[in-house]
PDB file of C-alpha atoms in Angstrom:
ATOM      1  CA  UNK A   1      -7.408   0.805  26.507  1.00  0.00           C
ATOM      2  CA  UNK A   2      -8.489   1.564  30.058  1.00  0.00           C
ATOM      3  CA  UNK A   3      -9.235   5.164  30.976  1.00  0.00           C
ATOM      4  CA  UNK A   4     -10.377   6.881  34.167  1.00  0.00           C
ATOM      5  CA  UNK A   5     -12.917   9.374  32.871  1.00  0.00           C
ATOM      6  CA  UNK A   6     -13.453  11.092  36.237  1.00  0.00           C
ATOM      7  CA  UNK A   7     -10.064  12.742  36.141  1.00  0.00           C
ATOM      8  CA  UNK A   8      -8.783  12.883  32.582  1.00  0.00           C
ATOM      9  CA  UNK A   9      -9.572  16.393  31.450  1.00  0.00           C
ATOM     10  CA  UNK A  10      -6.647  16.657  29.037  1.00  0.00           C
ATOM     11  CA  UNK A  11      -6.037  13.729  26.735  1.00  0.00           C
ATOM     12  CA  UNK A  12      -3.605  14.896  24.100  1.00  0.00           C
ATOM     13  CA  UNK A  13      -3.420  12.980  20.826  1.00  0.00           C
ATOM     14  CA  UNK A  14       0.279  13.737  20.275  1.00  0.00           C
ATOM     15  CA  UNK A  15       1.163  12.492  23.756  1.00  0.00           C
ATOM     16  CA  UNK A  16      -0.970   9.380  23.276  1.00  0.00           C
ATOM     17  CA  UNK A  17       0.845   8.642  20.018  1.00  0.00           C
ATOM     18  CA  UNK A  18       4.230   8.688  21.815  1.00  0.00           C
ATOM     19  CA  UNK A  19       3.342   5.175  22.983  1.00  0.00           C
ATOM     20  CA  UNK A  20       3.974   4.050  19.424  1.00  0.00           C
ATOM     21  CA  UNK A  21       7.444   5.615  19.304  1.00  0.00           C
ATOM     22  CA  UNK A  22       8.474   2.290  20.837  1.00  0.00           C
ATOM     23  CA  UNK A  23       8.319  -1.017  19.017  1.00  0.00           C
ATOM     24  CA  UNK A  24       5.152  -2.899  19.933  1.00  0.00           C
ATOM     25  CA  UNK A  25       7.364  -5.969  20.290  1.00  0.00           C
ATOM     26  CA  UNK A  26       8.938  -4.340  23.353  1.00  0.00           C
ATOM     27  CA  UNK A  27       5.848  -3.696  25.475  1.00  0.00           C
ATOM     28  CA  UNK A  28       2.614  -5.290  26.603  1.00  0.00           C
ATOM     29  CA  UNK A  29       1.173  -2.165  28.212  1.00  0.00           C
ATOM     30  CA  UNK A  30       1.917   1.540  28.340  1.00  0.00           C
ATOM     31  CA  UNK A  31       0.540   3.541  31.233  1.00  0.00           C
ATOM     32  CA  UNK A  32       0.247   7.278  31.645  1.00  0.00           C
ATOM     33  CA  UNK A  33       2.123   9.756  33.759  1.00  0.00           C
ATOM     34  CA  UNK A  34       0.700  13.073  34.945  1.00  0.00           C
ATOM     35  CA  UNK A  35       1.462  16.752  34.368  1.00  0.00           C
ATOM     36  CA  UNK A  36       2.099  17.168  38.105  1.00  0.00           C
ATOM     37  CA  UNK A  37       3.447  14.456  40.368  1.00  0.00           C
ATOM     38  CA  UNK A  38       2.679  10.807  39.613  1.00  0.00           C
ATOM     39  CA  UNK A  39      -0.355  10.164  41.803  1.00  0.00           C
ATOM     40  CA  UNK A  40      -1.503   6.578  41.254  1.00  0.00           C
ATOM     41  CA  UNK A  41       0.630   4.812  43.851  1.00  0.00           C
ATOM     42  CA  UNK A  42      -2.168   2.342  44.686  1.00  0.00           C
ATOM     43  CA  UNK A  43      -1.835   0.753  41.227  1.00  0.00           C
ATOM     44  CA  UNK A  44       1.961   0.992  41.167  1.00  0.00           C
ATOM     45  CA  UNK A  45       4.139  -2.040  41.798  1.00  0.00           C
ATOM     46  CA  UNK A  46       7.867  -2.000  41.170  1.00  0.00           C
ATOM     47  CA  UNK A  47      11.084  -2.789  43.048  1.00  0.00           C
ATOM     48  CA  UNK A  48      10.493   0.058  45.530  1.00  0.00           C
ATOM     49  CA  UNK A  49       6.699  -0.005  45.867  1.00  0.00           C
ATOM     50  CA  UNK A  50       6.073  -3.745  46.057  1.00  0.00           C
ATOM     51  CA  UNK A  51       3.141  -3.442  48.467  1.00  0.00           C
ATOM     52  CA  UNK A  52      -0.429  -2.144  48.694  1.00  0.00           C
ATOM     53  CA  UNK A  53       0.171   1.424  49.889  1.00  0.00           C
ATOM     54  CA  UNK A  54      -3.380   2.000  51.173  1.00  0.00           C
ATOM     55  CA  UNK A  55      -3.420  -1.288  53.064  1.00  0.00           C
ATOM     56  CA  UNK A  56      -0.208  -0.294  54.818  1.00  0.00           C
ATOM     57  CA  UNK A  57      -1.247   3.333  55.361  1.00  0.00           C
ATOM     58  CA  UNK A  58      -4.575   2.393  56.950  1.00  0.00           C
ATOM     59  CA  UNK A  59      -3.220  -0.524  58.978  1.00  0.00           C
ATOM     60  CA  UNK A  60      -0.539   1.633  60.518  1.00  0.00           C
ATOM     61  CA  UNK A  61      -3.377   3.514  62.276  1.00  0.00           C
ATOM     62  CA  UNK A  62      -3.938   0.378  64.313  1.00  0.00           C
ATOM     63  CA  UNK A  63      -0.440   0.939  65.702  1.00  0.00           C
ATOM     64  CA  UNK A  64      -1.503   4.400  66.943  1.00  0.00           C
ATOM     65  CA  UNK A  65       0.005   6.368  64.098  1.00  0.00           C
ATOM     66  CA  UNK A  66      -2.190   8.892  62.293  1.00  0.00           C
ATOM     67  CA  UNK A  67      -3.562   8.335  58.806  1.00  0.00           C
ATOM     68  CA  UNK A  68      -1.678  11.436  57.623  1.00  0.00           C
ATOM     69  CA  UNK A  69       1.595   9.889  58.745  1.00  0.00           C
ATOM     70  CA  UNK A  70       0.665   6.606  57.081  1.00  0.00           C
ATOM     71  CA  UNK A  71      -0.106   8.437  53.832  1.00  0.00           C
ATOM     72  CA  UNK A  72       3.175  10.354  54.063  1.00  0.00           C
ATOM     73  CA  UNK A  73       5.127   7.154  54.761  1.00  0.00           C
ATOM     74  CA  UNK A  74       3.606   4.867  52.129  1.00  0.00           C
ATOM     75  CA  UNK A  75       2.105   7.125  49.444  1.00  0.00           C
ATOM     76  CA  UNK A  76       3.192  10.782  49.274  1.00  0.00           C
ATOM     77  CA  UNK A  77       6.885   9.917  49.397  1.00  0.00           C
ATOM     78  CA  UNK A  78       6.487   8.181  46.014  1.00  0.00           C
ATOM     79  CA  UNK A  79       4.359  10.842  44.277  1.00  0.00           C
ATOM     80  CA  UNK A  80       7.175  12.455  42.332  1.00  0.00           C
ATOM     81  CA  UNK A  81       7.135  14.458  39.156  1.00  0.00           C
ATOM     82  CA  UNK A  82       8.392  12.501  36.151  1.00  0.00           C
ATOM     83  CA  UNK A  83       9.937  14.708  33.442  1.00  0.00           C
ATOM     84  CA  UNK A  84       8.568  13.950  29.951  1.00  0.00           C
ATOM     85  CA  UNK A  85      12.100  13.327  28.658  1.00  0.00           C
ATOM     86  CA  UNK A  86      12.693  10.554  31.218  1.00  0.00           C
ATOM     87  CA  UNK A  87      13.068   7.081  29.642  1.00  0.00           C
ATOM     88  CA  UNK A  88      10.295   4.515  29.937  1.00  0.00           C
ATOM     89  CA  UNK A  89       9.922   3.218  33.492  1.00  0.00           C
ATOM     90  CA  UNK A  90       9.518  -0.576  33.720  1.00  0.00           C
ATOM     91  CA  UNK A  91       7.005  -1.654  36.383  1.00  0.00           C
ATOM     92  CA  UNK A  92       5.027  -4.728  37.371  1.00  0.00           C
ATOM     93  CA  UNK A  93       1.836  -2.676  37.642  1.00  0.00           C
ATOM     94  CA  UNK A  94       0.729   0.903  37.031  1.00  0.00           C
ATOM     95  CA  UNK A  95      -2.252   2.802  35.688  1.00  0.00           C
ATOM     96  CA  UNK A  96      -1.913   6.553  36.100  1.00  0.00           C
ATOM     97  CA  UNK A  97      -5.408   7.233  34.799  1.00  0.00           C
ATOM     98  CA  UNK A  98      -4.904   5.658  31.365  1.00  0.00           C
ATOM     99  CA  UNK A  99      -3.316   2.480  30.053  1.00  0.00           C
ATOM    100  CA  UNK A 100      -3.197   0.765  26.704  1.00  0.00           C
ATOM    101  CA  UNK A 101      -2.746  -2.977  26.441  1.00  0.00           C
ATOM    102  CA  UNK A 102      -1.859  -5.300  23.617  1.00  0.00           C
ATOM    103  CA  UNK A 103      -4.595  -7.890  23.270  1.00  0.00           C
ATOM    104  CA  UNK A 104      -2.175 -10.833  23.107  1.00  0.00           C
ATOM    105  CA  UNK A 105      -1.080 -10.172  26.707  1.00  0.00           C
ATOM    106  CA  UNK A 106      -4.494  -9.877  28.371  1.00  0.00           C
ATOM    107  CA  UNK A 107      -5.672 -13.454  27.779  1.00  0.00           C
ATOM    108  CA  UNK A 108      -7.053 -14.780  31.073  1.00  0.00           C
ATOM    109  CA  UNK A 109      -6.697 -11.392  32.808  1.00  0.00           C
ATOM    110  CA  UNK A 110      -9.544  -9.744  34.681  1.00  0.00           C
ATOM    111  CA  UNK A 111     -10.092  -6.799  36.944  1.00  0.00           C
ATOM    112  CA  UNK A 112     -10.711  -7.665  40.582  1.00  0.00           C
ATOM    113  CA  UNK A 113     -10.817  -5.178  43.441  1.00  0.00           C
ATOM    114  CA  UNK A 114     -10.943  -7.628  46.315  1.00  0.00           C
ATOM    115  CA  UNK A 115      -8.840 -10.476  47.673  1.00  0.00           C
ATOM    116  CA  UNK A 116      -8.895 -10.803  51.460  1.00  0.00           C
ATOM    117  CA  UNK A 117      -9.359  -7.019  51.573  1.00  0.00           C
ATOM    118  CA  UNK A 118     -10.045  -4.250  49.064  1.00  0.00           C
ATOM    119  CA  UNK A 119      -7.199  -3.919  46.570  1.00  0.00           C
ATOM    120  CA  UNK A 120      -6.496  -1.793  43.515  1.00  0.00           C
ATOM    121  CA  UNK A 121      -8.248  -3.547  40.634  1.00  0.00           C
ATOM    122  CA  UNK A 122      -5.390  -2.768  38.224  1.00  0.00           C
ATOM    123  CA  UNK A 123      -2.840  -4.807  40.181  1.00  0.00           C
ATOM    124  CA  UNK A 124      -4.196  -8.345  39.546  1.00  0.00           C
ATOM    125  CA  UNK A 125      -4.892  -7.413  35.914  1.00  0.00           C
ATOM    126  CA  UNK A 126      -1.369  -6.087  35.387  1.00  0.00           C
ATOM    127  CA  UNK A 127       0.290  -8.977  37.206  1.00  0.00           C
ATOM    128  CA  UNK A 128      -1.565 -11.283  34.810  1.00  0.00           C
ATOM    129  CA  UNK A 129      -0.216  -9.235  31.868  1.00  0.00           C
ATOM    130  CA  UNK A 130       3.326  -9.692  33.205  1.00  0.00           C
ATOM    131  CA  UNK A 131       2.736 -13.441  33.712  1.00  0.00           C
ATOM    132  CA  UNK A 132       1.698 -13.502  30.048  1.00  0.00           C
ATOM    133  CA  UNK A 133       5.158 -12.059  29.229  1.00  0.00           C
ATOM    134  CA  UNK A 134       3.914  -8.510  28.580  1.00  0.00           C
ATOM    135  CA  UNK A 135       6.233  -5.797  29.846  1.00  0.00           C
ATOM    136  CA  UNK A 136       4.502  -2.829  31.479  1.00  0.00           C
ATOM    137  CA  UNK A 137       5.922   0.682  31.389  1.00  0.00           C
ATOM    138  CA  UNK A 138       5.062   4.137  32.611  1.00  0.00           C
ATOM    139  CA  UNK A 139       5.549   6.386  29.585  1.00  0.00           C
ATOM    140  CA  UNK A 140       6.619   9.829  30.886  1.00  0.00           C
ATOM    141  CA  UNK A 141       5.743  11.431  27.517  1.00  0.00           C
ATOM    142  CA  UNK A 142       2.141  10.167  27.813  1.00  0.00           C
ATOM    143  CA  UNK A 143       0.791  12.632  30.357  1.00  0.00           C
ATOM    144  CA  UNK A 144      -2.808  12.949  31.469  1.00  0.00           C
ATOM    145  CA  UNK A 145      -4.546  15.126  34.001  1.00  0.00           C
TER     146      UNK A 145
END
């Protein structure tokens, strides 16, 4: 289990246990959602957000566009509220402040926050989990603060 202790002020046991409402044969990792809008776009990779949002947001400044506009374009637009009754959301990478992993899918995986530039450390780890055939989901019932 990976947890961001700077921000998680409300970890609810009942919400945590919702991860086990789903067969453990169906998932390699369950990641948290939030009580407000989903904030962790840097760690998110799916069919829509298949890029490093902060890399794009900061590099757009080079093209004479403000950082605020870059954040609006590549980050804020994706920070939506996810209702707790929404089905599991399949992703290639996510974190959301808390994630639980099945050991069998993390073999050979490691956290790394740098490639040719600073990256979200959860992305290479989660991509390794998916290469190891572990499916990753955002669990809307598993909400943290």
